[in-house]
């Protein structure tokens, strides 16, 4: 296993819709192992393959529910309901958190590393992680889920930060 560098905001791979996995082979299983190690090292509750520069529809998460790391290959969002505001962050936009409203409940269908169909469903943190990681596979970042005005402010702040115009608060 290996800890891989995490791509950050501005890297085009984060804006590229990822391609489906055609065959779940040893290379995919190694990718999953590396992603789990990288996620825990960060530390984070989820990681999608584009975040380590691999444009494939693979994500891992640990919703801190005692069930350990779980894997989603070619996941699809099959159901959402309700709304929930949560102070959301992203390993690719380090040091920033924004209150983001999304459906509270989410259900995802995916393949695991054996190729079996798995379903993950839940609300609160689990529902949020599922939606956040699926967004990554479509090239969508949490900023895109902010209302227009807040999004503009967040982008301006990130730009200033990249130019060295701000210091940590
Ligand atoms: Zn993220």
PDB file of C-alpha atoms and ligand atoms in Angstrom:
ATOM      1  CA  UNK A   1       0.000   0.000   0.000  1.00  0.00           C
ATOM      2  CA  UNK A   2       1.077   3.547  -0.544  1.00  0.00           C
ATOM      3  CA  UNK A   3       0.064   6.988   0.573  1.00  0.00           C
ATOM      4  CA  UNK A   4      -0.525   9.112  -2.509  1.00  0.00           C
ATOM      5  CA  UNK A   5      -0.424  12.905  -2.851  1.00  0.00           C
ATOM      6  CA  UNK A   6      -3.886  14.481  -2.826  1.00  0.00           C
ATOM      7  CA  UNK A   7      -4.688  16.828  -5.711  1.00  0.00           C
ATOM      8  CA  UNK A   8      -6.005  20.201  -4.653  1.00  0.00           C
ATOM      9  CA  UNK A   9      -8.340  22.860  -5.984  1.00  0.00           C
ATOM     10  CA  UNK A  10      -7.167  24.150  -9.376  1.00  0.00           C
ATOM     11  CA  UNK A  11      -5.992  20.739 -10.607  1.00  0.00           C
ATOM     12  CA  UNK A  12      -8.008  19.979 -13.773  1.00  0.00           C
ATOM     13  CA  UNK A  13      -8.397  16.286 -12.861  1.00  0.00           C
ATOM     14  CA  UNK A  14     -10.839  17.395 -10.144  1.00  0.00           C
ATOM     15  CA  UNK A  15     -13.031  18.962 -12.837  1.00  0.00           C
ATOM     16  CA  UNK A  16     -12.990  15.978 -15.186  1.00  0.00           C
ATOM     17  CA  UNK A  17     -15.849  13.445 -15.122  1.00  0.00           C
ATOM     18  CA  UNK A  18     -14.238  10.097 -14.306  1.00  0.00           C
ATOM     19  CA  UNK A  19     -14.525   7.061 -16.578  1.00  0.00           C
ATOM     20  CA  UNK A  20     -16.243   3.851 -15.422  1.00  0.00           C
ATOM     21  CA  UNK A  21     -14.107   0.914 -14.347  1.00  0.00           C
ATOM     22  CA  UNK A  22     -14.367  -1.784 -17.017  1.00  0.00           C
ATOM     23  CA  UNK A  23     -12.688  -4.660 -15.199  1.00  0.00           C
ATOM     24  CA  UNK A  24     -12.092  -5.021 -11.478  1.00  0.00           C
ATOM     25  CA  UNK A  25      -8.586  -6.431 -11.573  1.00  0.00           C
ATOM     26  CA  UNK A  26      -5.513  -6.352  -9.328  1.00  0.00           C
ATOM     27  CA  UNK A  27      -4.683  -2.816 -10.468  1.00  0.00           C
ATOM     28  CA  UNK A  28      -8.100  -1.607  -9.296  1.00  0.00           C
ATOM     29  CA  UNK A  29      -7.754  -3.483  -5.997  1.00  0.00           C
ATOM     30  CA  UNK A  30      -4.329  -1.901  -5.442  1.00  0.00           C
ATOM     31  CA  UNK A  31      -5.820   1.511  -6.243  1.00  0.00           C
ATOM     32  CA  UNK A  32      -8.514   0.887  -3.622  1.00  0.00           C
ATOM     33  CA  UNK A  33      -5.939  -0.182  -1.005  1.00  0.00           C
ATOM     34  CA  UNK A  34      -3.839   2.913  -1.687  1.00  0.00           C
ATOM     35  CA  UNK A  35      -6.898   5.149  -1.529  1.00  0.00           C
ATOM     36  CA  UNK A  36      -7.938   3.721   1.851  1.00  0.00           C
ATOM     37  CA  UNK A  37      -4.445   4.241   3.247  1.00  0.00           C
ATOM     38  CA  UNK A  38      -4.317   7.774   1.832  1.00  0.00           C
ATOM     39  CA  UNK A  39      -7.777   8.599   3.243  1.00  0.00           C
ATOM     40  CA  UNK A  40      -6.834   7.504   6.768  1.00  0.00           C
ATOM     41  CA  UNK A  41      -3.479   9.243   6.586  1.00  0.00           C
ATOM     42  CA  UNK A  42      -5.051  12.572   5.550  1.00  0.00           C
ATOM     43  CA  UNK A  43      -7.199  12.025   7.680  1.00  0.00           C
ATOM     44  CA  UNK A  44     -10.555  12.121   5.915  1.00  0.00           C
ATOM     45  CA  UNK A  45     -13.909  10.338   5.858  1.00  0.00           C
ATOM     46  CA  UNK A  46     -13.920   9.826   2.095  1.00  0.00           C
ATOM     47  CA  UNK A  47     -11.687   9.908  -0.958  1.00  0.00           C
ATOM     48  CA  UNK A  48     -12.462   9.666  -4.671  1.00  0.00           C
ATOM     49  CA  UNK A  49      -9.945   8.471  -7.267  1.00  0.00           C
ATOM     50  CA  UNK A  50      -9.723  11.841  -9.104  1.00  0.00           C
ATOM     51  CA  UNK A  51      -8.404  13.307  -5.843  1.00  0.00           C
ATOM     52  CA  UNK A  52      -5.255  11.250  -6.311  1.00  0.00           C
ATOM     53  CA  UNK A  53      -5.145  11.981 -10.030  1.00  0.00           C
ATOM     54  CA  UNK A  54      -6.877   8.816 -11.278  1.00  0.00           C
ATOM     55  CA  UNK A  55      -9.905   9.622 -13.422  1.00  0.00           C
ATOM     56  CA  UNK A  56     -11.856   6.438 -12.666  1.00  0.00           C
ATOM     57  CA  UNK A  57     -15.191   5.948 -10.919  1.00  0.00           C
ATOM     58  CA  UNK A  58     -13.811   4.604  -7.635  1.00  0.00           C
ATOM     59  CA  UNK A  59     -14.304   6.038  -4.152  1.00  0.00           C
ATOM     60  CA  UNK A  60     -13.692   4.911  -0.583  1.00  0.00           C
ATOM     61  CA  UNK A  61     -15.203   6.156   2.638  1.00  0.00           C
ATOM     62  CA  UNK A  62     -15.411   5.553   6.355  1.00  0.00           C
ATOM     63  CA  UNK A  63     -18.497   7.214   7.805  1.00  0.00           C
ATOM     64  CA  UNK A  64     -17.161   6.714  11.345  1.00  0.00           C
ATOM     65  CA  UNK A  65     -19.939   4.242  12.123  1.00  0.00           C
ATOM     66  CA  UNK A  66     -17.615   1.449  13.222  1.00  0.00           C
ATOM     67  CA  UNK A  67     -18.005  -0.455   9.941  1.00  0.00           C
ATOM     68  CA  UNK A  68     -14.528   0.430   8.717  1.00  0.00           C
ATOM     69  CA  UNK A  69     -13.488   1.392   5.184  1.00  0.00           C
ATOM     70  CA  UNK A  70     -15.916   0.740   2.348  1.00  0.00           C
ATOM     71  CA  UNK A  71     -15.523   0.872  -1.399  1.00  0.00           C
ATOM     72  CA  UNK A  72     -17.699   2.110  -4.246  1.00  0.00           C
ATOM     73  CA  UNK A  73     -16.829   1.200  -7.825  1.00  0.00           C
ATOM     74  CA  UNK A  74     -19.014   2.709 -10.586  1.00  0.00           C
ATOM     75  CA  UNK A  75     -21.474   4.027  -7.978  1.00  0.00           C
ATOM     76  CA  UNK A  76     -24.878   5.427  -8.859  1.00  0.00           C
ATOM     77  CA  UNK A  77     -27.068   7.591  -6.704  1.00  0.00           C
ATOM     78  CA  UNK A  78     -30.424   5.812  -6.715  1.00  0.00           C
ATOM     79  CA  UNK A  79     -32.380   7.738  -4.079  1.00  0.00           C
ATOM     80  CA  UNK A  80     -32.199  10.921  -2.038  1.00  0.00           C
ATOM     81  CA  UNK A  81     -34.657  12.603   0.285  1.00  0.00           C
ATOM     82  CA  UNK A  82     -34.989  15.383   2.819  1.00  0.00           C
ATOM     83  CA  UNK A  83     -32.592  18.280   3.316  1.00  0.00           C
ATOM     84  CA  UNK A  84     -29.742  18.742   5.763  1.00  0.00           C
ATOM     85  CA  UNK A  85     -27.254  21.542   6.280  1.00  0.00           C
ATOM     86  CA  UNK A  86     -23.776  20.430   7.273  1.00  0.00           C
ATOM     87  CA  UNK A  87     -20.431  22.164   7.667  1.00  0.00           C
ATOM     88  CA  UNK A  88     -18.747  20.381   4.773  1.00  0.00           C
ATOM     89  CA  UNK A  89     -15.056  20.158   3.944  1.00  0.00           C
ATOM     90  CA  UNK A  90     -12.928  18.450   1.300  1.00  0.00           C
ATOM     91  CA  UNK A  91      -9.372  17.089   1.324  1.00  0.00           C
ATOM     92  CA  UNK A  92      -8.873  18.807  -2.038  1.00  0.00           C
ATOM     93  CA  UNK A  93      -9.816  22.205  -0.601  1.00  0.00           C
ATOM     94  CA  UNK A  94      -7.875  21.911   2.647  1.00  0.00           C
ATOM     95  CA  UNK A  95      -8.608  24.166   5.584  1.00  0.00           C
ATOM     96  CA  UNK A  96     -12.036  25.304   4.397  1.00  0.00           C
ATOM     97  CA  UNK A  97     -15.501  24.389   5.567  1.00  0.00           C
ATOM     98  CA  UNK A  98     -18.804  25.727   4.297  1.00  0.00           C
ATOM     99  CA  UNK A  99     -22.376  25.112   5.456  1.00  0.00           C
ATOM    100  CA  UNK A 100     -23.850  23.213   2.532  1.00  0.00           C
ATOM    101  CA  UNK A 101     -27.441  22.065   2.172  1.00  0.00           C
ATOM    102  CA  UNK A 102     -28.040  18.767   0.409  1.00  0.00           C
ATOM    103  CA  UNK A 103     -30.544  15.939   0.710  1.00  0.00           C
ATOM    104  CA  UNK A 104     -30.159  14.348   4.136  1.00  0.00           C
ATOM    105  CA  UNK A 105     -30.673  10.771   3.014  1.00  0.00           C
ATOM    106  CA  UNK A 106     -28.884   9.082   0.145  1.00  0.00           C
ATOM    107  CA  UNK A 107     -28.831   5.583  -1.285  1.00  0.00           C
ATOM    108  CA  UNK A 108     -26.031   4.458  -3.588  1.00  0.00           C
ATOM    109  CA  UNK A 109     -25.623   1.276  -5.605  1.00  0.00           C
ATOM    110  CA  UNK A 110     -22.088   0.270  -6.562  1.00  0.00           C
ATOM    111  CA  UNK A 111     -19.725  -2.651  -7.053  1.00  0.00           C
ATOM    112  CA  UNK A 112     -17.264  -3.795  -4.415  1.00  0.00           C
ATOM    113  CA  UNK A 113     -13.739  -5.118  -5.075  1.00  0.00           C
ATOM    114  CA  UNK A 114     -15.132  -8.589  -5.843  1.00  0.00           C
ATOM    115  CA  UNK A 115     -17.525  -7.193  -8.442  1.00  0.00           C
ATOM    116  CA  UNK A 116     -20.567  -7.821  -6.248  1.00  0.00           C
ATOM    117  CA  UNK A 117     -23.364  -5.262  -6.162  1.00  0.00           C
ATOM    118  CA  UNK A 118     -23.489  -3.381  -2.864  1.00  0.00           C
ATOM    119  CA  UNK A 119     -25.831  -0.720  -1.544  1.00  0.00           C
ATOM    120  CA  UNK A 120     -25.029   1.971   0.972  1.00  0.00           C
ATOM    121  CA  UNK A 121     -27.825   4.058   2.435  1.00  0.00           C
ATOM    122  CA  UNK A 122     -28.093   6.467   5.283  1.00  0.00           C
ATOM    123  CA  UNK A 123     -28.540  10.016   6.452  1.00  0.00           C
ATOM    124  CA  UNK A 124     -26.372  12.573   8.221  1.00  0.00           C
ATOM    125  CA  UNK A 125     -22.639  11.879   7.802  1.00  0.00           C
ATOM    126  CA  UNK A 126     -23.059   8.734   5.687  1.00  0.00           C
ATOM    127  CA  UNK A 127     -25.582  10.376   3.365  1.00  0.00           C
ATOM    128  CA  UNK A 128     -23.301  13.391   3.035  1.00  0.00           C
ATOM    129  CA  UNK A 129     -20.142  11.403   2.312  1.00  0.00           C
ATOM    130  CA  UNK A 130     -21.903   9.345  -0.358  1.00  0.00           C
ATOM    131  CA  UNK A 131     -23.127  12.462  -2.173  1.00  0.00           C
ATOM    132  CA  UNK A 132     -19.801  14.289  -1.796  1.00  0.00           C
ATOM    133  CA  UNK A 133     -17.768  11.387  -3.234  1.00  0.00           C
ATOM    134  CA  UNK A 134     -20.183  10.832  -6.118  1.00  0.00           C
ATOM    135  CA  UNK A 135     -19.857  14.511  -6.989  1.00  0.00           C
ATOM    136  CA  UNK A 136     -16.076  14.078  -7.261  1.00  0.00           C
ATOM    137  CA  UNK A 137     -16.594  11.355  -9.859  1.00  0.00           C
ATOM    138  CA  UNK A 138     -18.588  13.845 -11.944  1.00  0.00           C
ATOM    139  CA  UNK A 139     -16.002  16.619 -11.606  1.00  0.00           C
ATOM    140  CA  UNK A 140     -18.155  18.516  -9.121  1.00  0.00           C
ATOM    141  CA  UNK A 141     -16.663  20.147  -6.016  1.00  0.00           C
ATOM    142  CA  UNK A 142     -18.411  21.184  -2.818  1.00  0.00           C
ATOM    143  CA  UNK A 143     -18.125  24.836  -3.859  1.00  0.00           C
ATOM    144  CA  UNK A 144     -20.552  24.093  -6.680  1.00  0.00           C
ATOM    145  CA  UNK A 145     -23.173  23.213  -4.065  1.00  0.00           C
ATOM    146  CA  UNK A 146     -23.027  26.664  -2.459  1.00  0.00           C
ATOM    147  CA  UNK A 147     -25.598  29.335  -3.322  1.00  0.00           C
ATOM    148  CA  UNK A 148     -24.264  31.648  -6.067  1.00  0.00           C
ATOM    149  CA  UNK A 149     -23.291  34.526  -3.763  1.00  0.00           C
ATOM    150  CA  UNK A 150     -21.453  32.338  -1.236  1.00  0.00           C
ATOM    151  CA  UNK A 151     -19.779  30.497  -4.087  1.00  0.00           C
ATOM    152  CA  UNK A 152     -18.389  33.723  -5.529  1.00  0.00           C
ATOM    153  CA  UNK A 153     -17.029  34.733  -2.116  1.00  0.00           C
ATOM    154  CA  UNK A 154     -15.470  31.306  -1.590  1.00  0.00           C
ATOM    155  CA  UNK A 155     -13.819  31.343  -5.024  1.00  0.00           C
ATOM    156  CA  UNK A 156     -12.453  34.852  -4.431  1.00  0.00           C
ATOM    157  CA  UNK A 157     -11.001  33.732  -1.142  1.00  0.00           C
ATOM    158  CA  UNK A 158      -9.381  30.656  -2.651  1.00  0.00           C
ATOM    159  CA  UNK A 159      -7.920  32.783  -5.438  1.00  0.00           C
ATOM    160  CA  UNK A 160      -6.485  35.288  -2.946  1.00  0.00           C
ATOM    161  CA  UNK A 161      -5.053  32.421  -0.950  1.00  0.00           C
ATOM    162  CA  UNK A 162      -3.384  30.950  -4.034  1.00  0.00           C
ATOM    163  CA  UNK A 163      -1.807  34.348  -4.695  1.00  0.00           C
ATOM    164  CA  UNK A 164      -0.592  34.588  -1.112  1.00  0.00           C
ATOM    165  CA  UNK A 165      -2.846  37.547  -0.352  1.00  0.00           C
ATOM    166  CA  UNK A 166      -4.328  36.062   2.813  1.00  0.00           C
ATOM    167  CA  UNK A 167      -2.883  34.539   5.933  1.00  0.00           C
ATOM    168  CA  UNK A 168      -4.407  31.844   8.101  1.00  0.00           C
ATOM    169  CA  UNK A 169      -6.913  33.223  10.539  1.00  0.00           C
TER     170      UNK A 169
HETATM  171 ZN1  LIG B   1     -13.889  16.063  -1.442  1.00  0.00          ZN
END
